[in-house]
Short mmCIF file of C-alpha atoms in Angstrom, two decimals:
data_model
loop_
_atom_site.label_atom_id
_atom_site.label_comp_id
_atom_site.label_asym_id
_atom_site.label_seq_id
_atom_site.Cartn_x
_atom_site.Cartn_y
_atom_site.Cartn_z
CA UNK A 1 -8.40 47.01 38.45
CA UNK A 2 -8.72 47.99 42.05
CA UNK A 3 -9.12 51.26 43.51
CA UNK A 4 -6.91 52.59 45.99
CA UNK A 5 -9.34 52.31 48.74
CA UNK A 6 -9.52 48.30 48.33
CA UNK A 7 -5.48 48.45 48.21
CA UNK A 8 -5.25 50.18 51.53
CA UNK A 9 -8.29 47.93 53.14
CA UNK A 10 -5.99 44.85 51.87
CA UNK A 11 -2.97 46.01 53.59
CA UNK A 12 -4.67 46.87 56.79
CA UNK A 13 -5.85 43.72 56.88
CA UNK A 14 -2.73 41.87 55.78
CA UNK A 15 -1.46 43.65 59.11
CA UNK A 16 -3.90 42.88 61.74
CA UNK A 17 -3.12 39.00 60.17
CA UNK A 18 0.26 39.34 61.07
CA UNK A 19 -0.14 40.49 64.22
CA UNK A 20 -2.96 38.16 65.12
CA UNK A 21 -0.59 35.49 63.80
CA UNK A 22 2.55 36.30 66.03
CA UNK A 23 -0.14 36.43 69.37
CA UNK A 24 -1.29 32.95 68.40
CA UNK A 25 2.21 30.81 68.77
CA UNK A 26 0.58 30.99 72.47
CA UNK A 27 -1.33 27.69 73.03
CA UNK A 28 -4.99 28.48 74.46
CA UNK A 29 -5.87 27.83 77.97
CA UNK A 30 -9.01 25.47 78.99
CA UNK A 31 -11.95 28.21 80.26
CA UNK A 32 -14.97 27.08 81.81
CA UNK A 33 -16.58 30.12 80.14
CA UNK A 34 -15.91 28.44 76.76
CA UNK A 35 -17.10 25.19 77.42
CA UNK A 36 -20.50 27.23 78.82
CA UNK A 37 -20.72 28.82 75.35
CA UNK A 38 -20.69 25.65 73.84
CA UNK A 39 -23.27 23.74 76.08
CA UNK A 40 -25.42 26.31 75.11
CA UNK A 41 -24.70 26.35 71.02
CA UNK A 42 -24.86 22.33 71.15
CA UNK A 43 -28.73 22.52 72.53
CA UNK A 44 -29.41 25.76 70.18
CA UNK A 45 -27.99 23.30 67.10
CA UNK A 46 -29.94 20.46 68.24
CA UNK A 47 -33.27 22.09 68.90
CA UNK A 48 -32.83 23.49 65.59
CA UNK A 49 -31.75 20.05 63.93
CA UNK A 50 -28.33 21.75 62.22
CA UNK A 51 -24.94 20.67 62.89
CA UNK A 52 -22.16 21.85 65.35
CA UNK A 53 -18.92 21.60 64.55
CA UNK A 54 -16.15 22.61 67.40
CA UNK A 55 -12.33 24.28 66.95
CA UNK A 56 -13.42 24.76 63.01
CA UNK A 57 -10.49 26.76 61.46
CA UNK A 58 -11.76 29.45 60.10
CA UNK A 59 -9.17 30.89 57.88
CA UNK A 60 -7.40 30.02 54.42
CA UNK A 61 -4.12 29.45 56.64
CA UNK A 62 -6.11 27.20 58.91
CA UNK A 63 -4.50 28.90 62.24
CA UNK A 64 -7.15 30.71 63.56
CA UNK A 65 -10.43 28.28 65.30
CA UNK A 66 -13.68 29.66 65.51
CA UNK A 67 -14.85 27.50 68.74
CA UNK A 68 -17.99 26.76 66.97
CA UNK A 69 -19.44 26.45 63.50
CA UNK A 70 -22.92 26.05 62.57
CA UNK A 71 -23.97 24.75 59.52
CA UNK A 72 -27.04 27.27 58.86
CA UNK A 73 -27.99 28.90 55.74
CA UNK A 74 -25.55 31.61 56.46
CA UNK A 75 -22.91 29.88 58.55
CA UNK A 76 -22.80 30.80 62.21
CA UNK A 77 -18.86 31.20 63.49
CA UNK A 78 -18.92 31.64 67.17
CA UNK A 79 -16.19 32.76 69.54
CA UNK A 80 -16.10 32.19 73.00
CA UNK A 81 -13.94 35.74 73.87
CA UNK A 82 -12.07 35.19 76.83
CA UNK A 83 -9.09 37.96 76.04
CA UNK A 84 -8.60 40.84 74.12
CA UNK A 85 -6.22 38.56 71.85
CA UNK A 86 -9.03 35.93 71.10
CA UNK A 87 -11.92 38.76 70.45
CA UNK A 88 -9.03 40.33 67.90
CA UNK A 89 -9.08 36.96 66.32
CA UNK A 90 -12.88 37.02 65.92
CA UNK A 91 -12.67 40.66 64.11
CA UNK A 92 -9.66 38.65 61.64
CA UNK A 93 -12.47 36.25 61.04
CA UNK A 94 -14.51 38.45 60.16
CA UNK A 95 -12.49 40.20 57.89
CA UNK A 96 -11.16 37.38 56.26
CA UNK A 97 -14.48 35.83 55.34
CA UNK A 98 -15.81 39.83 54.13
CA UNK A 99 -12.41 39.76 51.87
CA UNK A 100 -13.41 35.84 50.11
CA UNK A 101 -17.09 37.28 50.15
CA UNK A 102 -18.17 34.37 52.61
CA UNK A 103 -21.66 34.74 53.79
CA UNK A 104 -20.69 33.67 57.65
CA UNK A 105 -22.00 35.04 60.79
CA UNK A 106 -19.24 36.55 63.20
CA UNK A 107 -20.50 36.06 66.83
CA UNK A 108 -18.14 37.33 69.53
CA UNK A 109 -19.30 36.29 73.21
CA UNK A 110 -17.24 38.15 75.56
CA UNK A 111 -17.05 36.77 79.27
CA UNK A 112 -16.11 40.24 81.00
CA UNK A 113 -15.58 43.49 79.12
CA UNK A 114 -13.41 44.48 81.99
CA UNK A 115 -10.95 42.07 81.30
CA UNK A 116 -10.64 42.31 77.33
CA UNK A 117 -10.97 46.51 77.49
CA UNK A 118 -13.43 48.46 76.89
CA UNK A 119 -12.07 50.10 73.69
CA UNK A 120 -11.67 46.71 72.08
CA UNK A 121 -15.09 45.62 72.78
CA UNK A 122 -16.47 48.41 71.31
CA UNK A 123 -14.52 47.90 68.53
CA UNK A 124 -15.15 44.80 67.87
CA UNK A 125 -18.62 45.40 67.27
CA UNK A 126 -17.63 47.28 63.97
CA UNK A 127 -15.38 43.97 62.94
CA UNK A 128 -17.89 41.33 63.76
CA UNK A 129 -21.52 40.39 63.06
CA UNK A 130 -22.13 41.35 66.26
CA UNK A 131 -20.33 41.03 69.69
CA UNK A 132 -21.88 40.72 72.88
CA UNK A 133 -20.90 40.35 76.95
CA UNK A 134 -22.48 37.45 78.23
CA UNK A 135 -25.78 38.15 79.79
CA UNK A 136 -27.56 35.01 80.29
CA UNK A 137 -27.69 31.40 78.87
CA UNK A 138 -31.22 32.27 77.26
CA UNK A 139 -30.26 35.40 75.90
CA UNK A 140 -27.30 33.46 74.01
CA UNK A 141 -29.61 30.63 72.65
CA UNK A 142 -31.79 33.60 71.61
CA UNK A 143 -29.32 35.50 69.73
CA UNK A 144 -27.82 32.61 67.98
CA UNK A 145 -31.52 30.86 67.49
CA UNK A 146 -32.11 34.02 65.51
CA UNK A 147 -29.69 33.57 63.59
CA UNK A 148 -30.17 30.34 62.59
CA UNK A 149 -33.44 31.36 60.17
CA UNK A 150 -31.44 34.15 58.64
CA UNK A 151 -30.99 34.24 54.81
CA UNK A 152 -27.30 34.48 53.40
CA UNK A 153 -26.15 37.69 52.72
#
């Protein structure tokens, strides 16, 4: 038995999935902001001895890639948020691994809430783990270091 509540979360998600599945016939452009993020979560995963794993899908239809996945007690999913398109895809992650009670770690990194909107950012903050403009390499490793130690949810 579900409650009507759980119904109506189900279809809203079912939507957003659609939609985030018609944006992502688009194939993804090369960023140099991306390839930053990952510099940084390769050194955070190998200072911390776990394992990085890049363009992990991330969903049960395997068409939406976190950019990186670290193998932690409570999986780290991080995505390198270059458009308001690719930070909706984070919050679908997000939702997706709530709805098959995953304990994962949604990390959005933003390169320039200017360009993805400042409504969606702060959105996205109540559909992720947490999401974050870009501040500083350290202040990356630092977020995602802390992570690392965390205990499933």
């Amino acid at each position: 038995d579900t409650t009507i509540a759980e119904r109506s979360f189900a279809v809203a998600e079912a939507a957003s999935q659609l939609i985030a599945l018609s944006c992502l016939r688009q194939i993804r452009q090369p960023s140099g902001f991306r390839e930053r993020v990952m510099d940084i979560v390769e050194q955070v995963a190998k200072s911390a001895n776990i394992t990085m794993r890049r363009d992990v899908a991330a969903d049960e239809s395997n068409s939406i890639l976190v950019d990186a996945y670290l193998v932690a007690p409570r999986p780290i999913l991080i995505v390198a948020a270059t458009s308001a398109q690719r930070l909706m895809e984070a919050e679908i992650i997000f939702l997706d691994c709530a709805r098959r009670k995953e304990p994962a770690y949604v990390l959005a990194l933003v390169e320039d809430v200017r360009a993805i909107g400042i409504k969606q950012y702060t959105r996205a903050n109540y559909y992720t783990d947490k999401t974050v403009e870009f501040a500083s390499d350290k202040a990356i490793a630092d977020l995602i270091g802390s992570q690392i130690s965390s205990p499933a949810h």
